[in-house]
Coordinates of N, CA and C in Angstrom, one line a residue:
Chain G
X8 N 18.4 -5.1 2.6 CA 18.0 -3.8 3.1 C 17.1 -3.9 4.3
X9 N 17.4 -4.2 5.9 CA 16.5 -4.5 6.7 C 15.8 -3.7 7.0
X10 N 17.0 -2.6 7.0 CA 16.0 -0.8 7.6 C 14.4 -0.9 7.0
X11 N 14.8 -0.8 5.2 CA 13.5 -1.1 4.5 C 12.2 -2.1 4.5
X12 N 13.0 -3.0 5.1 CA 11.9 -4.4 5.4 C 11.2 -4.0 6.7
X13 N 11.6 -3.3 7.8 CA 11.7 -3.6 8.6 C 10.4 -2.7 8.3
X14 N 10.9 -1.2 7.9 CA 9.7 -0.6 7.7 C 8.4 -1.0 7.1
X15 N 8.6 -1.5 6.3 CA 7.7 -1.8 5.3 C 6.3 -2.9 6.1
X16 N 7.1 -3.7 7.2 CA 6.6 -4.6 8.0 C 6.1 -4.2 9.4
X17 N 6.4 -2.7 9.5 CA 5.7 -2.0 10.4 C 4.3 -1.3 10.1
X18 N 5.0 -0.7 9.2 CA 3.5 0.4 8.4 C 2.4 -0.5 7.9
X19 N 2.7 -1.9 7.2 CA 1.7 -2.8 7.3 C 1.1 -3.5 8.5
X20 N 1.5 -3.4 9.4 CA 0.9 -4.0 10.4 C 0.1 -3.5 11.2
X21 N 0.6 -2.0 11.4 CA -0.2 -0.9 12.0 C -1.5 -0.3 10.8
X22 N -1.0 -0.8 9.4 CA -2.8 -1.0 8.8 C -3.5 -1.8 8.5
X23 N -3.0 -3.4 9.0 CA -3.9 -4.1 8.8 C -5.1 -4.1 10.1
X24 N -5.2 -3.4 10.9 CA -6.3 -3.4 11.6 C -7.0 -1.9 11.4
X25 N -8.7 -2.1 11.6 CA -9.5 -1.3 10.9 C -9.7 0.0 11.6
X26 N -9.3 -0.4 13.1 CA -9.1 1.2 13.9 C -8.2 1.9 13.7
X27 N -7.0 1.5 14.0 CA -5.9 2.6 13.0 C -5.9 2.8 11.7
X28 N -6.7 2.1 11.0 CA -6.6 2.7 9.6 C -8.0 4.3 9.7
X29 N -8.8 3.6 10.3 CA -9.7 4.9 10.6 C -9.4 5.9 11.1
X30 N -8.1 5.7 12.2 CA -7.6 6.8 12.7 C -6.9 7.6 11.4
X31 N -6.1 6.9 10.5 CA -5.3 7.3 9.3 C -6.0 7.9 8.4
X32 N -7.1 7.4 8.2 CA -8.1 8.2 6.7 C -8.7 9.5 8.2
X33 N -9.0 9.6 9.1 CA -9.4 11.0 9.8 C -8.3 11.9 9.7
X34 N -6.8 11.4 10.1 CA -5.8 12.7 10.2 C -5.2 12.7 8.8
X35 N -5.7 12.4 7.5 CA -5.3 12.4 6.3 C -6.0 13.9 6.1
X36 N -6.7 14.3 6.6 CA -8.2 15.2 6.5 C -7.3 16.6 7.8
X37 N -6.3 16.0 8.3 CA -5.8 17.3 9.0 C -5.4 16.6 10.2
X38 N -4.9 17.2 11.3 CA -4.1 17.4 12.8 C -5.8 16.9 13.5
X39 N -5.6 16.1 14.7 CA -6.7 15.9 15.5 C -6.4 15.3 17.4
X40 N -6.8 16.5 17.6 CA -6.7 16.2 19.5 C -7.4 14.1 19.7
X41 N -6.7 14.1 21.0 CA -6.6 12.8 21.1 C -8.3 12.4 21.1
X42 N -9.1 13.2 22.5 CA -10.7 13.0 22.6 C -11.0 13.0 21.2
X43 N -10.4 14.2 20.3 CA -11.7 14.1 19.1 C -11.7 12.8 17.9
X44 N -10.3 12.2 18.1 CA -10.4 10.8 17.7 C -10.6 9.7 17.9
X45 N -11.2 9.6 19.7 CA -11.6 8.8 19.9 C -13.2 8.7 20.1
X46 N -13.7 9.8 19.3 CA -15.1 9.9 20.0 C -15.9 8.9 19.1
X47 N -15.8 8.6 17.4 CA -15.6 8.1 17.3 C -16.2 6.1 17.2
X48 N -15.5 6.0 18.1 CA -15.0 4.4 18.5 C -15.7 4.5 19.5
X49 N -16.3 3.2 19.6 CA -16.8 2.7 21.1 C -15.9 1.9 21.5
X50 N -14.5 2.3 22.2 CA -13.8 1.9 22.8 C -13.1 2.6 23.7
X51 N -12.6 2.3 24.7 CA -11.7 2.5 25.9 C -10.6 3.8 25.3
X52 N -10.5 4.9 26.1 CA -9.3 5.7 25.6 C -8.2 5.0 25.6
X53 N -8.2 4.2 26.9 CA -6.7 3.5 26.8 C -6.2 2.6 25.7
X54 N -7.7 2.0 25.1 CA -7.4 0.8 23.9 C -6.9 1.8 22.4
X55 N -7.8 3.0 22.5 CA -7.7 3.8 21.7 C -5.8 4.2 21.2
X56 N -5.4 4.7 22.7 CA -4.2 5.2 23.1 C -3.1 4.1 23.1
X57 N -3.2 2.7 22.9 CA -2.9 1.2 22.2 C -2.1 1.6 20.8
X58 N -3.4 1.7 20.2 CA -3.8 1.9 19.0 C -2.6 3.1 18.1
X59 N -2.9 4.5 18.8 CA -1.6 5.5 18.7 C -0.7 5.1 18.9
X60 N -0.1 4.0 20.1 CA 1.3 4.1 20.1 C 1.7 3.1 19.1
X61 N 0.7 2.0 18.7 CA 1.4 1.1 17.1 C 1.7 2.0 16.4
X62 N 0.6 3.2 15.6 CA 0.8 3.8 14.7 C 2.1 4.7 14.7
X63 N 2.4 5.3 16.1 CA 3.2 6.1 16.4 C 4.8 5.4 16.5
X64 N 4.7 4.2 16.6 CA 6.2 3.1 16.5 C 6.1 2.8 15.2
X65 N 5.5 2.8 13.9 CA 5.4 2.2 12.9 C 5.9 3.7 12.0
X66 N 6.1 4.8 13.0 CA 6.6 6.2 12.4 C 5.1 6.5 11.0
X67 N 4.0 6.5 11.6 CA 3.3 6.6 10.4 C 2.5 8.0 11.3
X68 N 2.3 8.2 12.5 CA 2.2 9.4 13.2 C 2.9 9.7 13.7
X69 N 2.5 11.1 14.4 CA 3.1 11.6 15.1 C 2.2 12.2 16.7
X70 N 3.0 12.7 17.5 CA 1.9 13.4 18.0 C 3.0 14.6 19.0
X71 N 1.7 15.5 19.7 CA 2.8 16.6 20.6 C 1.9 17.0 21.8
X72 N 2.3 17.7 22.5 CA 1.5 17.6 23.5 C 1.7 19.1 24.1
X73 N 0.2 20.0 24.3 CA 0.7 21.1 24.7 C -0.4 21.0 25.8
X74 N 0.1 21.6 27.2 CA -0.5 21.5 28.0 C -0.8 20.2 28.4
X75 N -2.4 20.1 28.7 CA -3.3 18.3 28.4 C -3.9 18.2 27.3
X76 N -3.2 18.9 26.4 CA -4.2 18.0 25.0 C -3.0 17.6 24.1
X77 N -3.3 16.3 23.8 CA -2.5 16.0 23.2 C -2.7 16.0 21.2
X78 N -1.6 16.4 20.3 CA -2.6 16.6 19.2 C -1.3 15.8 18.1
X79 N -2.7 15.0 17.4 CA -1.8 13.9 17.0 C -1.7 14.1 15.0
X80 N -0.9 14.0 14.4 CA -0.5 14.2 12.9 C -0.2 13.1 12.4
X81 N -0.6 12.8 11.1 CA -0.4 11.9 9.7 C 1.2 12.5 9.6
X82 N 2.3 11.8 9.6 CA 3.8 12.1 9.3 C 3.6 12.0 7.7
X83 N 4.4 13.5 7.3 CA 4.6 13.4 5.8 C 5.4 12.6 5.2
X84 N 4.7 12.1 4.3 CA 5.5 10.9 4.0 C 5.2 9.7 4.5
X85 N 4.6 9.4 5.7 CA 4.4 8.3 6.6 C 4.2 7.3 5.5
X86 N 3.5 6.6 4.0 CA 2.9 5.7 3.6 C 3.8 5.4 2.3
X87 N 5.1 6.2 2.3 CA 6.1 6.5 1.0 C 6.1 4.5 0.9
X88 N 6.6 4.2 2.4 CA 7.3 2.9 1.7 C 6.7 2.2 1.2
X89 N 5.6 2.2 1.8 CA 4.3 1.0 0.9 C 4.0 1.5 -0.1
X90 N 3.8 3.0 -0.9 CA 4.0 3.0 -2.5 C 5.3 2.4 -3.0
X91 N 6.6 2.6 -2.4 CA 7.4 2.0 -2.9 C 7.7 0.4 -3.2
X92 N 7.0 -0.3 -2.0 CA 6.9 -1.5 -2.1 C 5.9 -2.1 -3.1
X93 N 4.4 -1.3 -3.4 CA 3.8 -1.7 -4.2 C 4.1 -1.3 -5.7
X94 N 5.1 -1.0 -5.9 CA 5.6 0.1 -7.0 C 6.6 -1.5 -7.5
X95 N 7.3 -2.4 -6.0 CA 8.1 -3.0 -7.2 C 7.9 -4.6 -7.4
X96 N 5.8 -4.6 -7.0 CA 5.3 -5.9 -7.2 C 4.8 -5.7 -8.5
X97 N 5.3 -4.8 -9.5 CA 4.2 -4.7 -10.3 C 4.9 -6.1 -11.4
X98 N 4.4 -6.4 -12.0 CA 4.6 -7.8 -12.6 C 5.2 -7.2 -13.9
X99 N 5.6 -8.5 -14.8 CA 6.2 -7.9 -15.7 C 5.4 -7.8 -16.6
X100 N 4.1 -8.3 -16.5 CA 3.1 -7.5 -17.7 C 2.9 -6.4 -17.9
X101 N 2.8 -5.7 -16.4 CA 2.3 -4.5 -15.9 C 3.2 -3.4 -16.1
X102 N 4.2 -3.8 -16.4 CA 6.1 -3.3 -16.4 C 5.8 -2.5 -18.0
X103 N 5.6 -4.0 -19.0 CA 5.5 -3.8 -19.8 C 4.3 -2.5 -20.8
X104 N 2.9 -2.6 -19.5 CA 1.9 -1.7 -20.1 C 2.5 -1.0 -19.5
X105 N 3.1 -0.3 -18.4 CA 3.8 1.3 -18.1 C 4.6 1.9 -19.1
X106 N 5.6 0.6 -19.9 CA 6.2 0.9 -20.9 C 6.1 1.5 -22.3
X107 N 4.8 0.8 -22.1 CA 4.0 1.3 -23.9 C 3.3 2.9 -23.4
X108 N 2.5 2.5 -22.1 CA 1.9 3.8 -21.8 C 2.9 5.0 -22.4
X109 N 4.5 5.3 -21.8 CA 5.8 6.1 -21.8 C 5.6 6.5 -23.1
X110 N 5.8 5.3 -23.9 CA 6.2 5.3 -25.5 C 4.7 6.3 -26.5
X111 N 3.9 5.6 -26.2 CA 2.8 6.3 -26.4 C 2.1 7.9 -26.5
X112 N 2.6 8.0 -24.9 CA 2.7 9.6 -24.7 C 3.7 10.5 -25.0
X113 N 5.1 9.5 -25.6 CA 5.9 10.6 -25.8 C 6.1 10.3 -27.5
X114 N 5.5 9.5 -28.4 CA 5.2 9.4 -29.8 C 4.1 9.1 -29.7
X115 N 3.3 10.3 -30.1 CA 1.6 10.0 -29.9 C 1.5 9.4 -31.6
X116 N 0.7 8.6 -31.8 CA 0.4 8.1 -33.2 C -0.4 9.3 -34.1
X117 N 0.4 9.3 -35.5 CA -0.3 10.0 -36.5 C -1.5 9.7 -36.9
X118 N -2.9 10.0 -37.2 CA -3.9 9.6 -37.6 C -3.5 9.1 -39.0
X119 N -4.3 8.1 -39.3 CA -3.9 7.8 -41.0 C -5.3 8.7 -41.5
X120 N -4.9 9.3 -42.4 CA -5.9 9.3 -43.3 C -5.9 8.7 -44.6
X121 N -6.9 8.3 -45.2 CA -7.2 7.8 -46.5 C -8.1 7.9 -47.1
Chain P
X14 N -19.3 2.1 1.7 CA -18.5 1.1 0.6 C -18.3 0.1 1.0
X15 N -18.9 -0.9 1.7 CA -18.5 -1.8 2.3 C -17.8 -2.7 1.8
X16 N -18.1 -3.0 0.5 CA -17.2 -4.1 -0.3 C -15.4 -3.5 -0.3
X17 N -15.4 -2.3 -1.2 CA -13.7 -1.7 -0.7 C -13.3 -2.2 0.2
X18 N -13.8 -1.8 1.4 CA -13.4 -2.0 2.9 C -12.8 -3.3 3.1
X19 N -13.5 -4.1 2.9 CA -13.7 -5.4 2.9 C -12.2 -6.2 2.4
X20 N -12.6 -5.4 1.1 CA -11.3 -5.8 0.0 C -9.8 -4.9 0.4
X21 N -9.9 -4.1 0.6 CA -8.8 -3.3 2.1 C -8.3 -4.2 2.4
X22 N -9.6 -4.2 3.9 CA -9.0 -5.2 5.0 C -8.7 -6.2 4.4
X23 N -9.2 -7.0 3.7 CA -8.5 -8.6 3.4 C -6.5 -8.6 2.7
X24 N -6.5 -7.4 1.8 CA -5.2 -7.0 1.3 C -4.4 -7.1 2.4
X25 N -4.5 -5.7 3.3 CA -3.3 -5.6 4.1 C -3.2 -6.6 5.3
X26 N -4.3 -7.5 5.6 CA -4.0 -8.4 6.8 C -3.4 -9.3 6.3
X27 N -3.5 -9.8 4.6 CA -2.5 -10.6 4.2 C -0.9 -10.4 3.6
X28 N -1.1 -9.2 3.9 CA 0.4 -8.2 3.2 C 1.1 -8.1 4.7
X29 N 0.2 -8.4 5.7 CA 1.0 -7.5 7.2 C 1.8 -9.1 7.7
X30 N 2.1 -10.5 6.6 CA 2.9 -11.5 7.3 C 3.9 -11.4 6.3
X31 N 5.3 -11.3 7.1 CA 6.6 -11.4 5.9 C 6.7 -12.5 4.8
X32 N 5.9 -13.7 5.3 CA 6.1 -15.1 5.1 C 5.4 -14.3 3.3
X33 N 4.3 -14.1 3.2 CA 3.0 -13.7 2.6 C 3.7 -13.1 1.5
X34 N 4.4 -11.6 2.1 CA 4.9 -11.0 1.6 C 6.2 -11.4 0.7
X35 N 7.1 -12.2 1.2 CA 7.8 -12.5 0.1 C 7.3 -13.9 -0.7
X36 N 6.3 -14.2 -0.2 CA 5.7 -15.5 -1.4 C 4.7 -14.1 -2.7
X37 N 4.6 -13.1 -2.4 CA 3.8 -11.8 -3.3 C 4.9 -11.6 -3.7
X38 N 6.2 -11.2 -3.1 CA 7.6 -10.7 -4.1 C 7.9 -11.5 -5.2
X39 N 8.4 -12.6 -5.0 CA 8.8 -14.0 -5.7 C 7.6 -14.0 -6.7
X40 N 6.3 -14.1 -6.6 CA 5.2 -14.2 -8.0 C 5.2 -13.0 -8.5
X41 N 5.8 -12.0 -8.1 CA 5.4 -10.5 -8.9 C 6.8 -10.8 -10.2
X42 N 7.5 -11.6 -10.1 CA 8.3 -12.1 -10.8 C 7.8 -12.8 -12.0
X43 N 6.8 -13.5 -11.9 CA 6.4 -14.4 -12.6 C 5.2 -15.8 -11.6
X44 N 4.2 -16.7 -12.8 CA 4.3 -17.7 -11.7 C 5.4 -19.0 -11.3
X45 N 4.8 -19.8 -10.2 CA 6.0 -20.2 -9.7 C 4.7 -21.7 -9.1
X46 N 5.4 -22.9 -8.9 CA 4.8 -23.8 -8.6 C 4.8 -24.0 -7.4
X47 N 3.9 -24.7 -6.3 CA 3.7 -24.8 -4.9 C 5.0 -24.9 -4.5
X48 N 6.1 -25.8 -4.9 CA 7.2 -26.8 -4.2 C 8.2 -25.7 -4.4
X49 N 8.5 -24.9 -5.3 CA 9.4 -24.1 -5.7 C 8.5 -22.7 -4.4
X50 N 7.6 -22.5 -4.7 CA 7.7 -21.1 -3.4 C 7.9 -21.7 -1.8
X51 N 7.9 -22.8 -1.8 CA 8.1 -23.1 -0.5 C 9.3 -23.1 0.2
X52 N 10.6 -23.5 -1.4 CA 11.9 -23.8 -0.9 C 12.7 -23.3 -0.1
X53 N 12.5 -21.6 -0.4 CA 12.9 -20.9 0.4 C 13.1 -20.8 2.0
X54 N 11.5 -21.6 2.5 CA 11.1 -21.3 3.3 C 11.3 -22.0 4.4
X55 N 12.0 -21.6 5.8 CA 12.2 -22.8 6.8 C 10.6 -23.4 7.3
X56 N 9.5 -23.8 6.7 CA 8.5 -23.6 6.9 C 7.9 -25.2 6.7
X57 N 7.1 -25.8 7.4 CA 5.9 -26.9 6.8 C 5.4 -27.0 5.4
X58 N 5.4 -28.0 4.3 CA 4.3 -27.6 3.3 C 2.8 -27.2 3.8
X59 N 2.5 -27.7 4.8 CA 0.8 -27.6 5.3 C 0.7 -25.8 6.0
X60 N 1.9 -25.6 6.9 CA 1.9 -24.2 6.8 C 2.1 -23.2 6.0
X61 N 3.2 -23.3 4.6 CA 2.9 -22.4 3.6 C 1.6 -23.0 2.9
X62 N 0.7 -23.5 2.7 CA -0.3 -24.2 2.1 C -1.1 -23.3 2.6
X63 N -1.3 -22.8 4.0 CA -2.2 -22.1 4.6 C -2.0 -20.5 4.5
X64 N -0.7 -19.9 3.9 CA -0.5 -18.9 4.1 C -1.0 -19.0 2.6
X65 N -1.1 -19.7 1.3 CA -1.1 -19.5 0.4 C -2.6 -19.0 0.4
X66 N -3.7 -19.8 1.1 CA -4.8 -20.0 1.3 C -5.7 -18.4 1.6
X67 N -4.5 -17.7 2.5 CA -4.9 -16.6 3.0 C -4.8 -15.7 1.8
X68 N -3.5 -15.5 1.3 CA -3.7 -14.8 -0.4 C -4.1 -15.2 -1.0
X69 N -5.2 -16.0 -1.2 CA -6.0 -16.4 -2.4 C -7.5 -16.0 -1.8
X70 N -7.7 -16.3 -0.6 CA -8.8 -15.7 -0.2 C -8.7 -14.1 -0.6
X71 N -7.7 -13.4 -0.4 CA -7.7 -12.2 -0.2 C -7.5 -11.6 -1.6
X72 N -7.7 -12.6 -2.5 CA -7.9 -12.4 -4.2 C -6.3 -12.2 -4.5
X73 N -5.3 -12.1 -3.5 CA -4.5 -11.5 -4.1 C -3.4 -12.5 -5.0
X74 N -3.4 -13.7 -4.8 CA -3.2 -14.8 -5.7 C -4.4 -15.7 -6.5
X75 N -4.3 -16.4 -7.1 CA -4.6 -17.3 -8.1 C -3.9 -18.5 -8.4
X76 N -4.2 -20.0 -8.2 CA -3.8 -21.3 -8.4 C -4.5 -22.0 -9.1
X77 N -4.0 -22.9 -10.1 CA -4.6 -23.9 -11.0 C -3.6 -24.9 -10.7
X78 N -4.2 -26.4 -11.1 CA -3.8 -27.5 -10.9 C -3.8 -27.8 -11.9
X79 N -2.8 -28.4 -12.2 CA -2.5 -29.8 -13.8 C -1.8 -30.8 -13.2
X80 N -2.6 -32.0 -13.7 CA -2.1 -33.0 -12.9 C -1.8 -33.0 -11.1
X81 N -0.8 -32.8 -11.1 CA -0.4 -33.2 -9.1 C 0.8 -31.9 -8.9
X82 N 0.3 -31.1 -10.2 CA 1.1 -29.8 -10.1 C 0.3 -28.5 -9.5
X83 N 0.2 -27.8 -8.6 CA 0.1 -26.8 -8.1 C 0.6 -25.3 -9.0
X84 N 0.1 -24.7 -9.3 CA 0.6 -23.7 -10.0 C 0.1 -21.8 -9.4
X85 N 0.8 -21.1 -8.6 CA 0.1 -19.7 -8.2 C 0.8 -18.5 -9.0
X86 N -0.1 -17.9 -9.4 CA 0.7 -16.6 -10.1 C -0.5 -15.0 -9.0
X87 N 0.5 -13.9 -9.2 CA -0.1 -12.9 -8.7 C -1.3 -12.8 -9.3
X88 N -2.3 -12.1 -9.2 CA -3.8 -12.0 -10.1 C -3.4 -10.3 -10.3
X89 N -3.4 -9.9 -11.7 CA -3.4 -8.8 -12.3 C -3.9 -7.9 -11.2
X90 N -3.7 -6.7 -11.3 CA -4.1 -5.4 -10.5 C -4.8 -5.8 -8.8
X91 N -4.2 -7.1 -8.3 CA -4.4 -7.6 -7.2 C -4.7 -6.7 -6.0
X92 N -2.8 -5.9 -6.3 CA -2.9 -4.8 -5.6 C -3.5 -3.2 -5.6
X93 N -4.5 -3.0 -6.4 CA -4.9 -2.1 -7.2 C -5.3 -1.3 -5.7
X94 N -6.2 -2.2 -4.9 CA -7.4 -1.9 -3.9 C -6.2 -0.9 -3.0
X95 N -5.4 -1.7 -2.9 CA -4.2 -0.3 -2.0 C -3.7 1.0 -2.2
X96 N -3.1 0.5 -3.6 CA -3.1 1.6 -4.5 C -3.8 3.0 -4.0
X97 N -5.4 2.7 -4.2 CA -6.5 3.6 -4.5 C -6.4 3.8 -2.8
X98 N -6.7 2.6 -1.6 CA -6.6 3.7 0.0 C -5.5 4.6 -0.5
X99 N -4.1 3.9 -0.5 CA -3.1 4.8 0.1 C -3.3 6.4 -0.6
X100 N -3.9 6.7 -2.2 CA -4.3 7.8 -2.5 C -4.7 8.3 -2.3
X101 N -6.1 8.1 -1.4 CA -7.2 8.7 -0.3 C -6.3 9.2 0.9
X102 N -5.2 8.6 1.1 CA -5.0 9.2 2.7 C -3.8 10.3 2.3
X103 N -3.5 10.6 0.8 CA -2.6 11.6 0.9 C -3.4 13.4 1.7
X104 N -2.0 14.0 1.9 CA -2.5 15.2 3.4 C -3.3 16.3 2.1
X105 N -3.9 17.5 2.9 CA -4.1 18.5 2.0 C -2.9 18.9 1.5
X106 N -1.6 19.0 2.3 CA -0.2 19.1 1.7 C 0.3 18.7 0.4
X107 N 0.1 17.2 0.6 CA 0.8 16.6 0.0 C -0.5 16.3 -1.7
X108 N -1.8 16.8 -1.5 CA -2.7 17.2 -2.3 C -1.9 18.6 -3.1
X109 N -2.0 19.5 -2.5 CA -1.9 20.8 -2.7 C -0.2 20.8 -3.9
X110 N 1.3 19.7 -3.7 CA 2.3 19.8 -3.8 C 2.2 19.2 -5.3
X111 N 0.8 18.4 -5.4 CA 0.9 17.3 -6.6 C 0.2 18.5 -7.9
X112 N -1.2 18.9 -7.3 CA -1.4 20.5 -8.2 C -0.4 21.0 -8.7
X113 N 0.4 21.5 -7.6 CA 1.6 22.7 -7.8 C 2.2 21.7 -8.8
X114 N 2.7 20.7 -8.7 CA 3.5 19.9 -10.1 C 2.6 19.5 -11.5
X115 N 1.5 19.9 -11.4 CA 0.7 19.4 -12.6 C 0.6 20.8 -13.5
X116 N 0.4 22.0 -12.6 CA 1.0 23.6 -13.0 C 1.8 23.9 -13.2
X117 N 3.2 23.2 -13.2 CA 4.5 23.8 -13.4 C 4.8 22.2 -14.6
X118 N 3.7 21.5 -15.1 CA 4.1 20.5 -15.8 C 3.6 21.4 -16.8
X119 N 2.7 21.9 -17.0 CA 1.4 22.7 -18.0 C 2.1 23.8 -18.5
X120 N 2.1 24.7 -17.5 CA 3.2 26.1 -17.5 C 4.4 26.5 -17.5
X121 N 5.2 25.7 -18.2 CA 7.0 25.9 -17.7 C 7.1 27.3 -17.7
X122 N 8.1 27.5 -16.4 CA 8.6 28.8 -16.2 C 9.6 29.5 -17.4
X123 N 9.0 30.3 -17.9 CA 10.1 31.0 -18.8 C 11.4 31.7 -18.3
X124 N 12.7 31.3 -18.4 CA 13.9 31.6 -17.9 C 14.2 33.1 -17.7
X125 N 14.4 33.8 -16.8 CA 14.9 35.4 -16.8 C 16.2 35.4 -17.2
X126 N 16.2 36.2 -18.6 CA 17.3 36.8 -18.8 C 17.4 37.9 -18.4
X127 N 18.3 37.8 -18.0 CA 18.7 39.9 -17.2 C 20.0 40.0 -17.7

């Protein structure tokens, strides 16, 4: 499935660095013009504007442009694949406690009395 | 939080190399000995050695030696620390969509007969 790899290898790379992920936990919180997320960072708009276009190739934002301001969005869904990817490291112990968890909640145990 | 952060950053910069990532696929299986995750790999022993080095730093593996045997298994809830970002950065949307399903888990809609 490369489509899936490919993604999966995008969206991580655009969060393994700590400025776009800061950019990601601010527009998790809503829509934000480009100045107001760069104010911020003590860095260059241009490095800033770097930074959006990883995130924005990695399909994890978005952005639109009205007039000169440009206003940039968290894509719904943007972080689906990495739950999904973390979803099928889980090991088989882990497999196993989801399993009992299911069983559990759907035959909750009788108290004994005696 | 600095420690989180920390433990963040160290995850996803070791999740953001494919090499990394499918030596985390292959142990989410089970563990596996040095010479067996390497096989796959068109790769150096001394360079997967070093990528191993990086997931273990980054807690997200665990190795023990017996004898001249190398042994890595995933470390339980390794990936927990992502888990918990990627839940922080869901939208008010996608907040607001998970309520609406926890209310209609609670309240099933009674069917209109007409």
């Amino acid at each position: 499935m490369p489509k899936y790899r490919n993604d999966v290898d995008a969206v991580l790379r655009a969060l393994a660095d700590p400025t776009r992920r800061a950019v990601v936990e601010r527009l998790s919180r809503g829509p934000a013009v480009v100045s107001d997320l760069a104010a911020p960072f003590a860095m260059s708009l241009p490095a800033l504007l770097q930074h959006l276009r990883v995130l924005q190739e990695a399909a994890v934002v978005t952005s639109e442009k009205s007039g000169r301001v440009r206003t940039v969005s968290l894509r719904p869904g943007a972080l689906d694949v990495l739950h999904l990817w973390l979803d099928e490291q889980r090991t088989p112990a882990e497999r196993q406690a989801d399993r009992l968890g299911v069983h559990l909640a759907r035959h909750p145990q009788k108290e004994n009395i005696s």
